[in-house]
């Protein structure tokens, strides 16, 4: 049996797709060879609901596979099972099957543990029998996705918490993914240990709001599960368990995504003191205007954010920061936009994910007055993108000549004699070296620029 997975949206979805892929492989399924899923028995579409455009894209793919399924039925060739999972599945549930009856299964975020039953049903129907499954549990508990290690890759994402309690007024995530749930510390540690043994060199700890990780001591539990633990405590626990193992393979740890109000001085101390933690933080700001931040329910001010950045920068020399920026929020004025542009210049982000506001049905912002015209939103977004391009270019030029340790990811796509690597600051670097260096840490000098990639040369470490 063969599967084909399409994943949309955030890193959490990617980690969850990886975990589902592991289930396929454990059951002996093979990945489809054809890039259009023509040889697949099952297509899994892991969807994102964060913006209406993301849902529209997923509908386009679902409808495309529905047509392929009808064609196969008409030709009497192998059956195609269509499974929809992710945030759209959680948000719309059975409505998906009503709108597109060719969809066989809708598996919500909280129903991942039922995925084995879905595969049982598909396997049993492979000989031409009825594709059927009694209803899966409507109110299951959330089960953490395991991270997944792709042979040949040296980076892995490890979910540590799930859901969000922040209820930013534009965001659908808390309504779909539910309230925050933190993962058992012992499960995180044992997963990190097995990833290190498999050859992983870099880990990203993942959560919708990763700094608010909070484990409540479990009665009667031994070891780390028996004590209360916050995010900085978890970072220290991870560092000491990696050092105790002493393998020396896993050397870089990052985390995503950080809400500014939860990034404590204790986290800053850990980042400053422990070389295991990469000196790059993605710190979402969204807007530089207090009025807009308040309407967004972000629960910090421009002053709070800039003071946090100041504390981080003075404690962690060489720290790089990236962010998310949302323009065109209801009520945003030219002056508000000016404050955002000004904040971007003050912080000097290495890169930003920039997008303009689109109302999301089911969120408070969708009914706020002061909608901004599409053309104005697009024009404001263009200005933000242009500024970021300039900031990135200036920052990269200022880095030329630096000596950096990089993790080699694989051969460069452009030149077979070059390898692609990444710095701790998440910058892309290519340099000439033998393929045998893939997976190792190498010291290079950043020599020149090609677009947003550094060209480098190896130097003695
Ligand atoms: S912090 Fe805000 S934007 Fe991020 S997931 Fe939570 S509600 Fe959404």
Short mmCIF file of C-alpha atoms and ligand atoms in Angstrom, two decimals:
data_model
loop_
_atom_site.label_atom_id
_atom_site.label_comp_id
_atom_site.label_asym_id
_atom_site.label_seq_id
_atom_site.Cartn_x
_atom_site.Cartn_y
_atom_site.Cartn_z
CA UNK A 1 0.00 0.00 0.00
CA UNK A 2 1.27 3.50 -0.80
CA UNK A 3 0.58 6.91 0.75
CA UNK A 4 1.00 10.51 -0.35
CA UNK A 5 1.03 13.40 2.15
CA UNK A 6 0.46 17.09 1.44
CA UNK A 7 1.10 19.43 4.36
CA UNK A 8 0.05 23.07 4.64
CA UNK A 9 0.66 25.64 7.38
CA UNK A 10 2.93 25.79 10.39
CA UNK A 11 5.83 23.71 11.71
CA UNK A 12 3.40 21.99 14.09
CA UNK A 13 1.54 20.60 11.08
CA UNK A 14 4.84 19.46 9.60
CA UNK A 15 5.75 17.67 12.84
CA UNK A 16 2.30 16.06 12.93
CA UNK A 17 2.57 14.92 9.31
CA UNK A 18 5.96 13.42 10.16
CA UNK A 19 4.44 11.55 13.08
CA UNK A 20 1.62 10.25 10.85
CA UNK A 21 4.17 9.23 8.23
CA UNK A 22 5.87 7.15 10.90
CA UNK A 23 2.60 5.27 11.46
CA UNK A 24 2.33 4.54 7.72
CA UNK A 25 5.90 3.21 7.66
CA UNK A 26 5.51 1.14 10.83
CA UNK A 27 2.60 -0.59 9.10
CA UNK A 28 4.66 -1.35 5.99
CA UNK A 29 3.17 1.33 3.74
CA UNK A 30 5.48 2.91 1.16
CA UNK A 31 5.60 6.55 0.02
CA UNK A 32 4.06 7.10 -3.44
CA UNK A 33 6.72 7.55 -6.10
CA UNK A 34 4.75 9.77 -8.45
CA UNK A 35 4.78 13.47 -7.56
CA UNK A 36 1.06 13.75 -8.44
CA UNK A 37 0.03 10.81 -6.22
CA UNK A 38 -0.97 8.78 -9.31
CA UNK A 39 0.32 5.58 -7.67
CA UNK A 40 -1.06 6.30 -4.17
CA UNK A 41 -3.70 4.23 -2.41
CA UNK A 42 -4.27 7.00 0.11
CA UNK A 43 -3.81 10.77 0.00
CA UNK A 44 -3.54 12.61 3.32
CA UNK A 45 -4.08 16.37 3.22
CA UNK A 46 -2.92 18.07 6.43
CA UNK A 47 -4.65 21.44 6.35
CA UNK A 48 -4.24 24.92 7.82
CA UNK A 49 -7.09 27.25 8.81
CA UNK A 50 -5.09 30.28 9.85
CA UNK A 51 -6.23 32.27 6.80
CA UNK A 52 -9.12 31.82 4.38
CA UNK A 53 -6.60 31.56 1.51
CA UNK A 54 -4.99 28.54 3.20
CA UNK A 55 -8.38 26.82 3.35
CA UNK A 56 -9.15 27.72 -0.27
CA UNK A 57 -5.86 26.16 -1.36
CA UNK A 58 -6.69 22.97 0.55
CA UNK A 59 -10.14 22.85 -1.07
CA UNK A 60 -8.47 23.10 -4.47
CA UNK A 61 -6.34 20.06 -3.65
CA UNK A 62 -9.23 18.09 -2.13
CA UNK A 63 -11.36 18.72 -5.24
CA UNK A 64 -8.46 17.71 -7.49
CA UNK A 65 -8.06 14.37 -5.69
CA UNK A 66 -11.83 13.89 -5.74
CA UNK A 67 -11.71 14.17 -9.56
CA UNK A 68 -8.77 11.71 -9.70
CA UNK A 69 -10.76 9.32 -7.53
CA UNK A 70 -13.76 9.50 -9.90
CA UNK A 71 -11.48 8.92 -12.92
CA UNK A 72 -9.96 5.86 -11.29
CA UNK A 73 -13.43 4.51 -10.47
CA UNK A 74 -14.54 5.03 -14.09
CA UNK A 75 -11.45 3.24 -15.38
CA UNK A 76 -11.77 0.48 -12.77
CA UNK A 77 -8.20 1.00 -11.55
CA UNK A 78 -6.95 1.13 -7.95
CA UNK A 79 -9.08 2.91 -5.42
CA UNK A 80 -7.95 6.19 -3.89
CA UNK A 81 -8.78 6.96 -0.25
CA UNK A 82 -8.86 10.67 0.65
CA UNK A 83 -8.15 11.67 4.27
CA UNK A 84 -8.31 15.26 5.52
CA UNK A 85 -6.63 16.19 8.80
CA UNK A 86 -5.26 19.33 10.52
CA UNK A 87 -7.00 22.54 11.55
CA UNK A 88 -9.65 22.52 8.81
CA UNK A 89 -10.67 19.03 9.87
CA UNK A 90 -10.97 20.25 13.46
CA UNK A 91 -12.85 23.41 12.49
CA UNK A 92 -15.30 21.99 9.96
CA UNK A 93 -15.50 18.32 11.00
CA UNK A 94 -18.20 16.47 9.03
CA UNK A 95 -19.06 19.57 7.00
CA UNK A 96 -16.03 18.65 4.86
CA UNK A 97 -17.65 15.38 3.80
CA UNK A 98 -20.92 17.15 3.09
CA UNK A 99 -19.21 19.63 0.79
CA UNK A 100 -17.00 17.01 -0.88
CA UNK A 101 -18.46 13.49 -0.48
CA UNK A 102 -15.39 11.94 -2.13
CA UNK A 103 -13.49 12.55 1.15
CA UNK A 104 -13.37 9.24 3.02
CA UNK A 105 -12.15 10.32 6.46
CA UNK A 106 -11.89 13.56 8.39
CA UNK A 107 -9.45 13.17 11.27
CA UNK A 108 -9.39 16.10 13.72
CA UNK A 109 -6.36 17.33 15.63
CA UNK A 110 -7.60 15.53 18.72
CA UNK A 111 -8.30 12.29 16.87
CA UNK A 112 -4.80 11.38 15.73
CA UNK A 113 -4.84 8.29 17.94
CA UNK A 114 -7.65 6.99 15.73
CA UNK A 115 -5.44 7.13 12.65
CA UNK A 116 -4.57 3.42 12.95
CA UNK A 117 -8.31 2.64 12.61
CA UNK A 118 -8.44 4.70 9.42
CA UNK A 119 -5.54 2.70 7.98
CA UNK A 120 -7.21 -0.59 9.08
CA UNK A 121 -10.32 0.42 7.12
CA UNK A 122 -8.34 1.38 4.01
CA UNK A 123 -6.27 -1.83 4.12
CA UNK A 124 -9.39 -3.98 4.57
CA UNK A 125 -11.10 -2.36 1.61
CA UNK A 126 -8.07 -2.68 -0.69
CA UNK A 127 -9.45 -5.83 -2.33
CA UNK A 128 -12.51 -3.88 -3.42
CA UNK A 129 -14.60 -4.23 -0.25
CA UNK A 130 -16.57 -1.40 1.33
CA UNK A 131 -14.45 1.43 2.73
CA UNK A 132 -16.09 1.84 6.11
CA UNK A 133 -15.30 2.86 9.65
CA UNK A 134 -17.66 3.31 12.54
CA UNK A 135 -17.55 6.83 13.91
CA UNK A 136 -14.30 7.72 15.61
CA UNK A 137 -14.33 9.18 19.10
CA UNK A 138 -15.83 12.67 19.07
CA UNK A 139 -14.15 13.91 22.25
CA UNK A 140 -10.75 12.29 22.55
CA UNK A 141 -7.84 13.76 24.53
CA UNK A 142 -5.03 15.35 22.59
CA UNK A 143 -2.12 12.99 21.99
CA UNK A 144 1.25 14.57 21.23
CA UNK A 145 2.64 13.92 17.80
CA UNK A 146 6.01 12.21 17.95
CA UNK A 147 8.77 13.96 16.13
CA UNK A 148 10.11 12.23 13.08
CA UNK A 149 13.60 11.70 11.85
CA UNK A 150 13.99 11.53 8.08
CA UNK A 151 17.11 9.47 7.34
CA UNK A 152 19.70 11.80 5.87
CA UNK A 153 18.34 14.84 7.71
CA UNK A 154 20.09 16.26 10.76
CA UNK A 155 17.34 18.51 12.07
CA UNK A 156 14.19 17.49 13.83
CA UNK A 157 11.17 19.23 15.39
CA UNK A 158 9.98 18.07 18.80
CA UNK A 159 6.53 19.20 19.98
CA UNK A 160 6.62 20.19 23.67
CA UNK A 161 3.29 21.96 24.05
CA UNK A 162 0.11 22.36 22.10
CA UNK A 163 -2.75 24.83 21.90
CA UNK A 164 -2.85 28.45 22.96
CA UNK A 165 -4.55 30.45 25.74
CA UNK A 166 -3.81 33.90 24.30
CA UNK A 167 -6.82 34.49 22.06
CA UNK A 168 -5.28 37.17 19.86
CA UNK A 169 -8.35 38.77 18.31
CA UNK A 170 -7.46 37.83 14.71
CA UNK A 171 -6.38 34.23 15.33
CA UNK A 172 -8.40 31.06 14.95
CA UNK A 173 -5.78 28.78 16.55
CA UNK A 174 -7.10 28.76 20.17
CA UNK A 175 -10.61 28.10 18.83
CA UNK A 176 -9.39 25.10 16.81
CA UNK A 177 -6.37 23.71 18.61
CA UNK A 178 -7.81 24.33 22.08
CA UNK A 179 -6.17 25.39 25.34
CA UNK A 180 -2.52 24.89 26.19
CA UNK A 181 -1.39 21.37 27.03
CA UNK A 182 2.24 20.73 28.00
CA UNK A 183 3.98 17.50 27.20
CA UNK A 184 5.36 15.16 29.85
CA UNK A 185 9.05 16.06 30.50
CA UNK A 186 10.15 12.40 30.52
CA UNK A 187 8.57 11.91 27.04
CA UNK A 188 10.47 14.94 25.70
CA UNK A 189 13.78 13.73 27.17
CA UNK A 190 13.45 10.19 25.88
CA UNK A 191 12.52 11.42 22.40
CA UNK A 192 15.56 13.73 22.34
CA UNK A 193 17.77 10.82 23.40
CA UNK A 194 16.52 8.57 20.61
CA UNK A 195 16.82 11.37 18.03
CA UNK A 196 20.42 11.98 19.07
CA UNK A 197 21.18 8.28 18.74
CA UNK A 198 19.73 8.33 15.21
CA UNK A 199 22.11 11.10 14.20
CA UNK A 200 20.11 14.30 14.73
CA UNK A 201 22.34 17.33 15.39
CA UNK A 202 19.79 20.10 15.78
CA UNK A 203 16.43 20.17 17.53
CA UNK A 204 13.66 22.74 17.41
CA UNK A 205 11.31 22.58 20.40
CA UNK A 206 7.88 23.30 19.04
CA UNK A 207 4.67 24.81 20.39
CA UNK A 208 2.07 27.40 19.39
CA UNK A 209 3.29 29.44 22.36
CA UNK A 210 6.41 27.62 23.40
CA UNK A 211 7.49 29.85 26.31
CA UNK A 212 4.32 29.09 28.24
CA UNK A 213 5.31 25.44 28.63
CA UNK A 214 4.17 24.49 32.13
CA UNK A 215 4.23 20.98 33.55
CA UNK A 216 2.27 20.33 36.78
CA UNK A 217 3.85 17.71 39.02
CA UNK A 218 2.11 14.38 38.64
CA UNK A 219 1.20 12.74 41.95
CA UNK A 220 3.37 9.70 42.63
CA UNK A 221 5.52 10.21 39.50
CA UNK A 222 9.26 9.66 39.74
CA UNK A 223 11.92 11.77 38.04
CA UNK A 224 11.15 14.97 36.13
CA UNK A 225 7.41 14.23 35.82
CA UNK A 226 7.11 14.46 39.63
CA UNK A 227 8.02 18.16 39.87
CA UNK A 228 6.52 21.41 38.57
CA UNK A 229 8.47 22.68 35.56
CA UNK A 230 8.33 25.90 33.53
CA UNK A 231 9.97 26.64 30.19
CA UNK A 232 13.37 27.82 31.52
CA UNK A 233 13.46 24.75 33.81
CA UNK A 234 12.74 22.54 30.82
CA UNK A 235 15.57 24.19 28.84
CA UNK A 236 17.99 23.49 31.71
CA UNK A 237 16.74 19.91 32.11
CA UNK A 238 17.21 19.26 28.37
CA UNK A 239 20.73 20.70 28.45
CA UNK A 240 21.79 18.64 31.46
CA UNK A 241 20.34 15.40 30.04
CA UNK A 242 22.16 15.94 26.71
CA UNK A 243 25.44 16.56 28.60
CA UNK A 244 24.92 13.53 30.87
CA UNK A 245 24.56 11.29 27.82
CA UNK A 246 27.82 12.76 26.56
CA UNK A 247 27.34 11.58 22.94
CA UNK A 248 28.16 15.04 21.64
CA UNK A 249 26.00 14.65 18.51
CA UNK A 250 23.12 16.97 19.40
CA UNK A 251 24.69 20.41 19.68
CA UNK A 252 22.09 22.99 18.72
CA UNK A 253 18.63 23.55 20.22
CA UNK A 254 16.09 26.17 19.11
CA UNK A 255 12.47 26.84 19.99
CA UNK A 256 9.42 28.14 18.13
CA UNK A 257 7.19 30.22 18.50
CA UNK A 258 7.82 32.79 21.25
CA UNK A 259 5.15 35.16 22.53
CA UNK A 260 6.89 38.32 23.86
CA UNK A 261 4.83 38.48 27.05
CA UNK A 262 6.04 35.00 28.07
CA UNK A 263 9.73 35.29 27.28
CA UNK A 264 11.07 35.69 30.82
CA UNK A 265 14.41 37.02 32.07
CA UNK A 266 15.19 33.48 33.21
CA UNK A 267 14.85 32.22 29.62
CA UNK A 268 17.18 35.03 28.53
CA UNK A 269 19.71 33.88 31.18
CA UNK A 270 19.60 30.30 29.88
CA UNK A 271 20.10 31.48 26.28
CA UNK A 272 22.98 33.71 27.35
CA UNK A 273 24.75 31.09 29.45
CA UNK A 274 24.26 27.83 27.58
CA UNK A 275 26.05 27.35 24.24
CA UNK A 276 23.60 24.57 23.35
CA UNK A 277 20.89 27.16 22.66
CA UNK A 278 21.08 28.92 19.29
CA UNK A 279 21.48 32.67 19.39
CA UNK A 280 18.44 33.26 17.23
CA UNK A 281 14.89 33.85 18.45
CA UNK A 282 11.71 34.23 16.43
CA UNK A 283 9.86 36.86 18.48
CA UNK A 284 6.50 37.72 16.91
CA UNK A 285 5.66 41.43 17.16
CA UNK A 286 2.76 41.78 14.67
CA UNK A 287 2.59 45.60 14.95
CA UNK A 288 4.61 48.52 16.29
CA UNK A 289 1.55 50.52 17.34
CA UNK A 290 0.09 50.30 20.86
CA UNK A 291 -3.43 50.99 19.56
CA UNK A 292 -3.21 48.10 17.09
CA UNK A 293 -1.52 45.77 19.60
CA UNK A 294 -4.39 46.45 22.01
CA UNK A 295 -7.02 45.76 19.36
CA UNK A 296 -5.14 42.56 18.50
CA UNK A 297 -5.20 41.56 22.22
CA UNK A 298 -1.45 40.93 22.14
CA UNK A 299 -1.06 41.93 25.81
CA UNK A 300 2.20 43.86 25.47
CA UNK A 301 3.01 47.38 24.35
CA UNK A 302 5.59 48.66 21.91
CA UNK A 303 7.61 49.79 24.96
CA UNK A 304 7.42 46.31 26.58
CA UNK A 305 8.60 44.72 23.34
CA UNK A 306 11.51 47.11 22.79
CA UNK A 307 12.59 46.79 26.41
CA UNK A 308 12.55 42.97 26.06
CA UNK A 309 14.64 43.21 22.89
CA UNK A 310 17.08 45.52 24.72
CA UNK A 311 17.46 43.05 27.63
CA UNK A 312 17.96 40.15 25.21
CA UNK A 313 20.52 42.00 23.12
CA UNK A 314 22.58 43.16 26.10
CA UNK A 315 22.60 39.65 27.64
CA UNK A 316 23.21 37.71 24.41
CA UNK A 317 25.87 39.24 22.15
CA UNK A 318 25.31 38.47 18.47
CA UNK A 319 21.64 37.53 18.98
CA UNK A 320 19.57 37.62 15.80
CA UNK A 321 15.83 38.18 15.82
CA UNK A 322 13.13 37.40 13.31
CA UNK A 323 9.41 38.13 13.56
CA UNK A 324 5.86 38.01 12.16
CA UNK A 325 4.21 41.24 11.00
CA UNK A 326 0.52 41.68 10.27
CA UNK A 327 -0.48 44.87 8.43
CA UNK A 328 -3.90 46.26 7.54
CA UNK A 329 -5.57 45.26 10.82
CA UNK A 330 -9.00 46.93 11.24
CA UNK A 331 -8.51 50.54 12.30
CA UNK A 332 -4.80 50.64 11.39
CA UNK A 333 -3.85 54.20 10.34
CA UNK A 334 -0.89 55.48 8.33
CA UNK A 335 0.61 56.57 11.62
CA UNK A 336 0.25 53.03 13.03
CA UNK A 337 1.99 51.63 9.99
CA UNK A 338 4.76 54.21 10.42
CA UNK A 339 5.26 52.94 13.99
CA UNK A 340 5.58 49.38 12.69
CA UNK A 341 8.18 50.42 10.09
CA UNK A 342 10.04 52.37 12.76
CA UNK A 343 10.06 49.39 15.13
CA UNK A 344 11.38 47.13 12.35
CA UNK A 345 14.28 49.55 11.82
CA UNK A 346 14.99 49.77 15.57
CA UNK A 347 15.11 46.00 16.03
CA UNK A 348 16.80 45.16 12.71
CA UNK A 349 15.13 41.80 12.08
CA UNK A 350 17.12 39.29 10.09
CA UNK A 351 13.89 38.19 8.38
CA UNK A 352 10.13 38.52 8.87
CA UNK A 353 7.04 36.60 7.88
CA UNK A 354 4.84 39.42 6.60
CA UNK A 355 1.20 39.22 5.66
CA UNK A 356 -1.86 41.43 5.48
CA UNK A 357 -4.96 40.99 7.55
CA UNK A 358 -7.87 38.97 6.23
CA UNK A 359 -10.92 38.46 8.43
CA UNK A 360 -11.18 34.98 9.89
CA UNK A 361 -14.74 33.88 10.54
CA UNK A 362 -15.16 32.94 14.24
CA UNK A 363 -12.64 35.49 15.57
CA UNK A 364 -13.47 38.81 17.31
CA UNK A 365 -11.49 40.86 14.76
CA UNK A 366 -13.76 39.66 11.94
CA UNK A 367 -16.54 41.92 13.23
CA UNK A 368 -14.37 44.92 14.16
CA UNK A 369 -15.10 48.23 12.46
CA UNK A 370 -12.51 50.10 10.40
CA UNK A 371 -11.82 47.50 7.69
CA UNK A 372 -8.93 48.56 5.47
CA UNK A 373 -9.44 48.45 1.69
CA UNK A 374 -7.68 45.56 -0.09
CA UNK A 375 -5.59 47.87 -2.21
CA UNK A 376 -4.40 49.82 0.85
CA UNK A 377 -3.53 46.56 2.67
CA UNK A 378 -1.52 45.36 -0.31
CA UNK A 379 0.28 48.68 -0.65
CA UNK A 380 1.17 48.71 3.07
CA UNK A 381 2.41 45.13 2.86
CA UNK A 382 4.63 46.07 -0.08
CA UNK A 383 6.22 48.83 2.00
CA UNK A 384 6.86 46.46 4.89
CA UNK A 385 8.37 43.84 2.54
CA UNK A 386 10.61 46.42 0.86
CA UNK A 387 11.89 47.64 4.22
CA UNK A 388 12.59 44.09 5.40
CA UNK A 389 14.48 43.31 2.17
CA UNK A 390 16.72 46.31 2.84
CA UNK A 391 17.25 45.38 6.51
CA UNK A 392 18.12 41.78 5.59
CA UNK A 393 20.56 42.93 2.90
CA UNK A 394 22.28 45.45 5.23
CA UNK A 395 22.56 42.88 8.00
CA UNK A 396 23.98 40.26 5.67
CA UNK A 397 26.54 42.68 4.25
CA UNK A 398 27.62 43.56 7.79
CA UNK A 399 28.27 39.87 8.44
CA UNK A 400 30.75 39.40 5.59
CA UNK A 401 34.13 38.31 6.90
CA UNK A 402 32.66 36.68 10.07
CA UNK A 403 33.84 33.26 11.13
CA UNK A 404 30.84 30.98 11.82
CA UNK A 405 30.16 27.41 12.75
CA UNK A 406 27.63 25.87 10.35
CA UNK A 407 25.70 22.61 10.27
CA UNK A 408 25.96 20.98 6.84
CA UNK A 409 22.54 19.87 5.58
CA UNK A 410 23.30 18.38 2.17
CA UNK A 411 24.52 19.12 -1.33
CA UNK A 412 23.72 22.52 -2.78
CA UNK A 413 20.94 22.38 -5.36
CA UNK A 414 22.80 24.70 -7.74
CA UNK A 415 26.31 23.23 -7.73
CA UNK A 416 27.15 19.62 -7.06
CA UNK A 417 30.61 20.51 -5.71
CA UNK A 418 29.13 22.77 -3.02
CA UNK A 419 27.34 21.96 0.24
CA UNK A 420 24.38 23.77 1.79
CA UNK A 421 24.67 24.61 5.48
CA UNK A 422 23.00 26.84 8.08
CA UNK A 423 24.39 29.03 10.85
CA UNK A 424 23.04 29.22 14.40
CA UNK A 425 21.33 32.44 13.25
CA UNK A 426 19.37 30.44 10.64
CA UNK A 427 21.31 31.90 7.68
CA UNK A 428 21.90 29.83 4.56
CA UNK A 429 25.51 29.24 3.55
CA UNK A 430 27.05 27.38 0.58
CA UNK A 431 30.70 26.38 0.42
CA UNK A 432 32.85 23.96 -1.60
CA UNK A 433 33.49 20.70 0.26
CA UNK A 434 33.23 16.94 -0.13
CA UNK A 435 29.85 15.25 0.38
CA UNK A 436 31.34 13.34 3.31
CA UNK A 437 31.00 16.53 5.41
CA UNK A 438 27.18 16.36 5.28
CA UNK A 439 25.85 16.15 8.85
CA UNK A 440 28.92 17.66 10.45
CA UNK A 441 29.65 21.04 12.02
CA UNK A 442 32.19 23.01 10.01
CA UNK A 443 33.84 26.39 10.64
CA UNK A 444 33.63 28.77 7.68
CA UNK A 445 34.34 32.38 6.80
CA UNK A 446 31.39 34.24 5.20
CA UNK A 447 33.06 35.52 2.05
CA UNK A 448 30.41 36.95 -0.29
CA UNK A 449 26.69 37.06 -1.00
CA UNK A 450 24.48 35.47 -3.63
CA UNK A 451 20.95 36.78 -2.98
CA UNK A 452 20.04 35.72 0.57
CA UNK A 453 22.71 33.02 0.73
CA UNK A 454 26.27 33.43 1.93
CA UNK A 455 29.10 31.98 -0.11
CA UNK A 456 31.74 30.79 2.31
CA UNK A 457 35.08 29.05 2.57
CA UNK A 458 36.13 26.53 5.17
CA UNK A 459 38.68 27.62 7.74
CA UNK A 460 40.43 25.67 10.49
CA UNK A 461 38.03 25.35 13.48
S1 LIG B 1 -0.32 33.64 20.46
FE1 LIG B 1 -1.99 34.66 19.36
S2 LIG B 1 -1.39 34.43 17.18
FE2 LIG B 1 -0.19 32.91 18.34
S3 LIG B 1 -1.42 31.02 18.27
FE3 LIG B 1 -1.96 32.10 20.18
S4 LIG B 1 -3.78 33.32 19.63
FE4 LIG B 1 -2.78 32.74 17.70
#
